[in-house]
Amino acid sequence: MANKVPQRGREFSRPYRVTNGKKFRLKDVDPADTAHLESDENAKTYLERGVAILADQQQRLYAQDRWGVLLIFQAMDAAGKDGTIKHVMSGVNPQGVQVYSFKAPSTEELDHDFLWRCKKALPERGRIGIFNRSYYEDTLVVRVHPELLANTKLPESLVTTNIWEERFEDINAFERYLARNGYVILKFFLHVSKAEQKRRFLSRLDEPAKNWKFSSADAEERGHWSEYMAAYEEMIRNTASKHAPWYVVPADHKWFTRLVVASALIDALEGLDLKFPTVDAAKRRELAAVKRALENEER
Ligand code: AMP
Ligand code: MG
């Protein structure tokens, strides 16, 4: 997609941003793309710079306490969600970030609407919330496995062939609502190829320290690859918007994935023009008085 190396770090993510999905095709994004960046080494410098910028922006976000940031990560297994979250957020103050991983829903969660558990986990203003999987699973894994839909306790008369379209509509309305309430929403689909997933699965099987990351369920999902790709494409086509864009991030090279995600976040935060709050004259006088008192204190 990208055909030249961008000059500014925040621009790395632009070619992968989808704000209107009508014409989106997954096959137009090459999972092995690196935007002509040659290697890991170049990327390291960019990423280090990016992490430092993010740390500064996050402090401002927290101090200003107006906007909330929601980052949503979706991907096939072994596409690199965990590693990307870890690396991109490595420089930010842990107090300003909250990560939620959404697993198969609990009984309590199934007793509610599909957005419920995610609504509860939204970040406060001034913070960055990260969803490792999200309500989008209810249009992905649940779509690929109809038995999961049957399991959701929805009244039968509401489960029609329109259900996915209806869910996209509800998600769009929800995200628009959040945007109008001061949430900046960025959604990342880490687009890994089937061949690269195989390599990563094999290394999880071969290296004892990685064994824990593998479950045979992952291999089973791999068997539904083309159904998942179709579901992801539909999801992006129907839920990409200006206020909640999808970034379809090439994920065969982990270093490039991290760079694009960091770049997207920087781009969004810098766009907010975040400033540290300033204090008014009365507050300044108060601070000066405290300072004088401290200085005149007898030991
Ligand atoms: P992991 O991210 O590897 O810990 O796996 C979490 C698992 O939870 C994945 O297999 C997801 O497909 C599954 N999951 C997440 N959300 C849902 C959902 N709404 N319904 C069913 N399964 C889900
Ligand atoms: Mg897994």
Short mmCIF file of C-alpha atoms and ligand atoms in Angstrom, two decimals:
data_model
loop_
_atom_site.label_atom_id
_atom_site.label_comp_id
_atom_site.label_asym_id
_atom_site.label_seq_id
_atom_site.Cartn_x
_atom_site.Cartn_y
_atom_site.Cartn_z
CA MET A 1 0.00 0.00 0.00
CA ALA A 2 2.65 2.51 1.05
CA ASN A 3 5.16 3.24 -1.64
CA LYS A 4 7.69 5.46 0.05
CA VAL A 5 9.27 5.76 3.45
CA PRO A 6 7.39 8.46 5.35
CA GLN A 7 9.34 11.44 6.62
CA ARG A 8 7.61 11.80 9.96
CA GLY A 9 7.06 8.92 12.34
CA ARG A 10 3.40 9.65 12.88
CA GLU A 11 2.80 9.20 9.18
CA PHE A 12 3.75 5.52 9.17
CA SER A 13 0.25 4.55 10.13
CA ARG A 14 -1.64 6.64 7.59
CA PRO A 15 -1.59 4.17 4.66
CA TYR A 16 -3.18 1.52 6.87
CA ARG A 17 -5.99 3.64 8.28
CA VAL A 18 -9.53 2.91 7.09
CA THR A 19 -12.16 5.55 7.86
CA ASN A 20 -14.68 4.44 5.27
CA GLY A 21 -14.91 0.73 4.65
CA LYS A 22 -17.18 0.66 1.63
CA LYS A 23 -14.44 -0.31 -0.79
CA PHE A 24 -12.17 -2.06 1.65
CA ARG A 25 -10.66 -5.39 0.60
CA LEU A 26 -8.41 -7.35 2.90
CA LYS A 27 -6.41 -8.66 -0.02
CA ASP A 28 -5.22 -5.13 -0.74
CA VAL A 29 -3.11 -5.17 2.41
CA ASP A 30 0.03 -7.31 2.30
CA PRO A 31 0.76 -8.83 5.73
CA ALA A 32 4.48 -8.73 4.88
CA ASP A 33 4.52 -5.01 3.99
CA THR A 34 7.21 -2.92 5.70
CA ALA A 35 6.71 0.35 3.79
CA HIS A 36 10.18 -0.06 2.26
CA LEU A 37 11.84 0.09 5.66
CA GLU A 38 14.67 -2.36 5.37
CA SER A 39 15.16 -3.82 8.77
CA ASP A 40 14.57 -4.14 12.38
CA GLU A 41 17.53 -1.83 13.08
CA ASN A 42 16.01 1.28 11.46
CA ALA A 43 12.74 0.53 13.12
CA LYS A 44 14.28 0.38 16.58
CA THR A 45 15.35 4.00 16.40
CA TYR A 46 11.91 5.07 15.19
CA LEU A 47 10.17 3.02 17.85
CA GLU A 48 12.39 4.36 20.66
CA ARG A 49 11.61 7.89 19.57
CA GLY A 50 7.94 7.00 19.34
CA VAL A 51 7.86 5.52 22.83
CA ALA A 52 9.40 8.73 24.25
CA ILE A 53 6.83 10.89 22.44
CA LEU A 54 4.03 8.68 23.74
CA ALA A 55 5.27 9.00 27.31
CA ASP A 56 5.09 12.78 27.03
CA GLN A 57 1.69 12.79 25.33
CA GLN A 58 0.27 10.42 27.91
CA GLN A 59 1.35 12.73 30.75
CA ARG A 60 -0.47 15.58 29.07
CA LEU A 61 -3.56 13.45 28.49
CA TYR A 62 -3.60 12.54 32.18
CA ALA A 63 -2.97 16.08 33.41
CA GLN A 64 -5.58 17.58 31.13
CA ASP A 65 -8.12 14.94 32.13
CA ARG A 66 -10.67 15.60 29.38
CA TRP A 67 -10.19 12.94 26.71
CA GLY A 68 -10.23 9.18 27.15
CA VAL A 69 -8.39 6.95 24.69
CA LEU A 70 -9.61 3.50 23.72
CA LEU A 71 -7.35 1.16 21.75
CA ILE A 72 -8.95 -2.01 20.45
CA PHE A 73 -6.84 -4.94 19.28
CA GLN A 74 -8.23 -7.76 17.19
CA ALA A 75 -6.32 -10.49 15.39
CA MET A 76 -5.89 -14.18 14.74
CA ASP A 77 -3.80 -16.08 17.30
CA ALA A 78 -0.06 -15.38 17.27
CA ALA A 79 -0.48 -12.18 15.26
CA GLY A 80 1.36 -10.29 18.00
CA LYS A 81 -1.29 -8.49 20.06
CA ASP A 82 0.40 -9.06 23.41
CA GLY A 83 3.90 -8.16 22.23
CA THR A 84 2.66 -5.03 20.46
CA ILE A 85 0.82 -3.82 23.53
CA LYS A 86 3.87 -4.48 25.68
CA HIS A 87 6.35 -2.71 23.39
CA VAL A 88 4.27 0.27 22.37
CA MET A 89 3.24 1.06 25.94
CA SER A 90 6.68 0.33 27.42
CA GLY A 91 7.45 3.98 28.19
CA VAL A 92 4.16 5.18 29.61
CA ASN A 93 3.22 5.55 33.25
CA PRO A 94 1.34 2.37 34.25
CA GLN A 95 -1.07 4.49 36.29
CA GLY A 96 -2.40 6.05 33.12
CA VAL A 97 -3.07 2.81 31.26
CA GLN A 98 -5.51 -0.02 31.79
CA VAL A 99 -5.47 -3.24 29.77
CA TYR A 100 -8.42 -5.64 29.56
CA SER A 101 -8.28 -9.04 27.90
CA PHE A 102 -11.64 -10.36 26.88
CA LYS A 103 -11.99 -14.14 26.96
CA ALA A 104 -14.95 -16.38 26.27
CA PRO A 105 -17.83 -14.74 28.21
CA SER A 106 -18.69 -15.89 31.73
CA THR A 107 -22.20 -16.90 32.81
CA GLU A 108 -22.71 -13.45 34.28
CA GLU A 109 -21.57 -11.81 31.05
CA LEU A 110 -23.84 -14.04 28.97
CA ASP A 111 -26.71 -12.83 31.13
CA HIS A 112 -26.26 -9.34 29.62
CA ASP A 113 -26.10 -7.66 26.23
CA PHE A 114 -22.86 -8.18 24.30
CA LEU A 115 -21.54 -4.65 24.91
CA TRP A 116 -22.05 -4.84 28.66
CA ARG A 117 -18.70 -6.25 29.76
CA CYS A 118 -16.84 -3.82 27.52
CA LYS A 119 -18.80 -0.79 28.72
CA LYS A 120 -17.79 -1.65 32.27
CA ALA A 121 -14.14 -1.73 31.26
CA LEU A 122 -13.98 1.66 29.48
CA PRO A 123 -11.08 3.89 30.58
CA GLU A 124 -11.66 7.00 32.64
CA ARG A 125 -10.95 10.38 31.12
CA GLY A 126 -7.24 11.11 31.04
CA ARG A 127 -6.39 7.44 30.58
CA ILE A 128 -5.57 5.04 27.82
CA GLY A 129 -7.69 1.88 27.85
CA ILE A 130 -6.56 -1.11 25.87
CA PHE A 131 -8.96 -3.85 24.84
CA ASN A 132 -7.13 -7.06 23.98
CA ARG A 133 -10.10 -8.44 21.98
CA SER A 134 -13.43 -6.71 22.45
CA TYR A 135 -17.11 -6.65 21.52
CA TYR A 136 -15.91 -7.28 17.98
CA GLU A 137 -15.48 -10.95 18.97
CA ASP A 138 -19.27 -11.05 18.90
CA THR A 139 -19.07 -10.52 15.13
CA LEU A 140 -16.02 -12.78 14.65
CA VAL A 141 -15.63 -15.95 16.72
CA VAL A 142 -19.38 -15.97 17.38
CA ARG A 143 -20.06 -15.65 13.66
CA VAL A 144 -17.62 -18.39 12.70
CA HIS A 145 -19.08 -20.70 15.39
CA PRO A 146 -22.90 -20.54 15.29
CA GLU A 147 -23.09 -22.73 18.43
CA LEU A 148 -21.64 -19.78 20.39
CA LEU A 149 -24.48 -17.59 19.20
CA ALA A 150 -26.96 -20.22 20.34
CA ASN A 151 -25.21 -20.09 23.71
CA THR A 152 -25.77 -16.34 24.20
CA LYS A 153 -29.32 -16.64 25.58
CA LEU A 154 -30.74 -14.22 23.03
CA PRO A 155 -34.49 -14.72 22.52
CA GLU A 156 -34.88 -16.90 19.43
CA SER A 157 -37.07 -14.44 17.56
CA LEU A 158 -34.20 -11.92 17.61
CA VAL A 159 -31.70 -14.25 16.00
CA THR A 160 -32.28 -13.70 12.30
CA THR A 161 -30.05 -13.53 9.24
CA ASN A 162 -29.79 -9.78 9.88
CA ILE A 163 -28.02 -10.23 13.16
CA TRP A 164 -24.49 -9.29 11.97
CA GLU A 165 -25.72 -6.22 10.18
CA GLU A 166 -27.65 -5.25 13.32
CA ARG A 167 -24.55 -5.73 15.47
CA PHE A 168 -22.48 -3.54 13.17
CA GLU A 169 -25.19 -0.89 13.41
CA ASP A 170 -25.24 -1.09 17.21
CA ILE A 171 -21.44 -0.96 17.42
CA ASN A 172 -21.37 2.09 15.15
CA ALA A 173 -23.96 3.82 17.30
CA PHE A 174 -22.05 2.92 20.46
CA GLU A 175 -18.74 4.21 19.11
CA ARG A 176 -20.34 7.40 17.87
CA TYR A 177 -21.80 7.89 21.34
CA LEU A 178 -18.38 7.38 22.90
CA ALA A 179 -16.75 9.79 20.46
CA ARG A 180 -19.33 12.43 21.34
CA ASN A 181 -18.44 11.90 24.97
CA GLY A 182 -14.74 12.53 24.54
CA TYR A 183 -13.35 9.13 23.65
CA VAL A 184 -10.72 8.80 20.99
CA ILE A 185 -11.10 5.33 19.53
CA LEU A 186 -8.45 3.54 17.49
CA LYS A 187 -9.00 -0.01 16.31
CA PHE A 188 -6.21 -2.29 15.17
CA PHE A 189 -6.52 -5.44 13.14
CA LEU A 190 -3.11 -7.11 13.15
CA HIS A 191 -3.08 -8.76 9.76
CA VAL A 192 -0.81 -11.82 9.86
CA SER A 193 -0.54 -14.31 7.00
CA LYS A 194 -1.49 -17.94 7.39
CA ALA A 195 2.10 -18.99 6.60
CA GLU A 196 3.56 -16.71 9.28
CA GLN A 197 1.03 -17.95 11.83
CA LYS A 198 2.23 -21.50 11.09
CA ARG A 199 5.85 -20.47 11.73
CA ARG A 200 4.91 -18.85 15.02
CA PHE A 201 2.81 -21.83 16.14
CA LEU A 202 5.73 -24.15 15.36
CA SER A 203 8.09 -22.03 17.41
CA ARG A 204 5.60 -22.07 20.29
CA LEU A 205 5.59 -25.86 20.05
CA ASP A 206 9.37 -26.21 19.67
CA GLU A 207 10.54 -23.82 22.36
CA PRO A 208 9.69 -24.97 25.89
CA ALA A 209 9.52 -21.37 27.16
CA LYS A 210 6.80 -20.63 24.59
CA ASN A 211 4.75 -23.79 25.11
CA TRP A 212 2.34 -22.09 27.51
CA LYS A 213 1.24 -19.73 24.75
CA PHE A 214 -0.08 -22.55 22.61
CA SER A 215 -3.45 -24.21 22.98
CA SER A 216 -4.82 -26.82 20.62
CA ALA A 217 -7.88 -24.60 20.28
CA ASP A 218 -5.62 -22.15 18.41
CA ALA A 219 -4.85 -24.80 15.80
CA GLU A 220 -8.55 -25.53 15.50
CA GLU A 221 -9.35 -21.88 14.79
CA ARG A 222 -6.65 -21.92 12.12
CA GLY A 223 -8.81 -24.49 10.35
CA HIS A 224 -11.45 -21.77 9.94
CA TRP A 225 -9.00 -19.28 8.44
CA SER A 226 -10.99 -18.24 5.38
CA GLU A 227 -14.21 -17.86 7.40
CA TYR A 228 -12.34 -15.62 9.83
CA MET A 229 -10.87 -13.53 7.03
CA ALA A 230 -14.33 -13.06 5.55
CA ALA A 231 -15.68 -12.04 8.97
CA TYR A 232 -12.81 -9.59 9.55
CA GLU A 233 -13.31 -8.04 6.13
CA GLU A 234 -17.04 -7.60 6.74
CA MET A 235 -16.35 -6.13 10.17
CA ILE A 236 -13.93 -3.55 8.78
CA ARG A 237 -16.17 -2.71 5.84
CA ASN A 238 -19.07 -2.04 8.18
CA THR A 239 -17.48 -0.39 11.21
CA ALA A 240 -14.66 1.81 9.94
CA SER A 241 -15.46 5.46 10.56
CA LYS A 242 -13.75 8.80 10.93
CA HIS A 243 -14.25 8.88 14.68
CA ALA A 244 -13.30 5.20 15.13
CA PRO A 245 -10.98 4.16 12.30
CA TRP A 246 -9.64 0.67 11.72
CA TYR A 247 -5.92 0.30 11.17
CA VAL A 248 -5.21 -2.81 9.15
CA VAL A 249 -1.65 -3.40 10.28
CA PRO A 250 0.75 -5.69 8.39
CA ALA A 251 1.78 -8.22 11.03
CA ASP A 252 4.26 -10.64 9.48
CA HIS A 253 7.12 -8.51 10.81
CA LYS A 254 6.65 -7.75 14.47
CA TRP A 255 8.92 -4.70 14.45
CA PHE A 256 6.82 -3.12 11.72
CA THR A 257 3.53 -3.87 13.49
CA ARG A 258 4.80 -2.06 16.60
CA LEU A 259 5.95 0.89 14.59
CA VAL A 260 2.60 1.34 12.86
CA VAL A 261 0.62 1.05 16.10
CA ALA A 262 2.89 3.54 17.93
CA SER A 263 2.63 5.88 14.98
CA ALA A 264 -1.18 5.74 14.93
CA LEU A 265 -1.38 6.52 18.62
CA ILE A 266 1.06 9.42 18.33
CA ASP A 267 -0.86 10.76 15.35
CA ALA A 268 -4.12 10.67 17.31
CA LEU A 269 -2.71 12.16 20.53
CA GLU A 270 -0.81 14.93 18.78
CA GLY A 271 -4.00 15.74 16.93
CA LEU A 272 -5.64 16.58 20.26
CA ASP A 273 -3.08 19.33 20.96
CA LEU A 274 -2.89 18.32 24.62
CA LYS A 275 -1.63 20.99 26.99
CA PHE A 276 -0.75 20.87 30.65
CA PRO A 277 -3.40 22.82 32.55
CA THR A 278 -2.24 26.32 33.51
CA VAL A 279 -3.04 27.89 36.86
CA ASP A 280 -4.86 31.20 37.25
CA ALA A 281 -3.59 34.29 39.08
CA ALA A 282 -5.30 33.44 42.36
CA LYS A 283 -3.77 29.95 42.34
CA ARG A 284 -0.35 31.43 41.51
CA ARG A 285 -0.60 33.80 44.51
CA GLU A 286 -1.58 30.87 46.70
CA LEU A 287 1.42 28.84 45.53
CA ALA A 288 3.76 31.81 46.08
CA ALA A 289 2.45 32.19 49.64
CA VAL A 290 3.05 28.50 50.37
CA LYS A 291 6.55 28.78 48.94
CA ARG A 292 7.34 31.80 51.18
CA ALA A 293 6.01 30.00 54.23
CA LEU A 294 8.16 26.95 53.46
CA GLU A 295 11.25 29.05 52.95
CA ASN A 296 10.69 30.96 56.21
CA GLU A 297 10.04 27.85 58.24
CA GLU A 298 12.33 27.49 61.24
CA ARG A 299 13.98 24.13 60.72
P1 AMP B 1 -6.66 -15.54 24.30
O1 AMP B 1 -6.74 -14.15 23.79
O2 AMP B 1 -5.65 -16.39 23.56
O3 AMP B 1 -6.48 -15.62 25.77
O4 AMP B 1 -8.04 -16.27 23.98
C1 AMP B 1 -9.26 -15.73 24.38
C2 AMP B 1 -10.34 -16.58 23.74
O5 AMP B 1 -11.60 -16.05 24.10
C3 AMP B 1 -10.28 -16.60 22.23
O6 AMP B 1 -10.30 -17.92 21.76
C4 AMP B 1 -11.51 -15.85 21.81
O7 AMP B 1 -12.04 -16.28 20.60
C5 AMP B 1 -12.44 -16.11 22.98
N1 AMP B 1 -13.49 -15.10 23.05
C6 AMP B 1 -13.36 -13.78 23.26
N2 AMP B 1 -14.55 -13.15 23.21
C7 AMP B 1 -15.48 -14.11 22.97
C8 AMP B 1 -16.88 -14.11 22.80
N3 AMP B 1 -17.60 -12.98 22.86
N4 AMP B 1 -17.50 -15.28 22.58
C9 AMP B 1 -16.79 -16.43 22.52
N5 AMP B 1 -15.46 -16.50 22.66
C10 AMP B 1 -14.80 -15.36 22.88
MG MG B 2 -4.59 -17.55 22.45
#
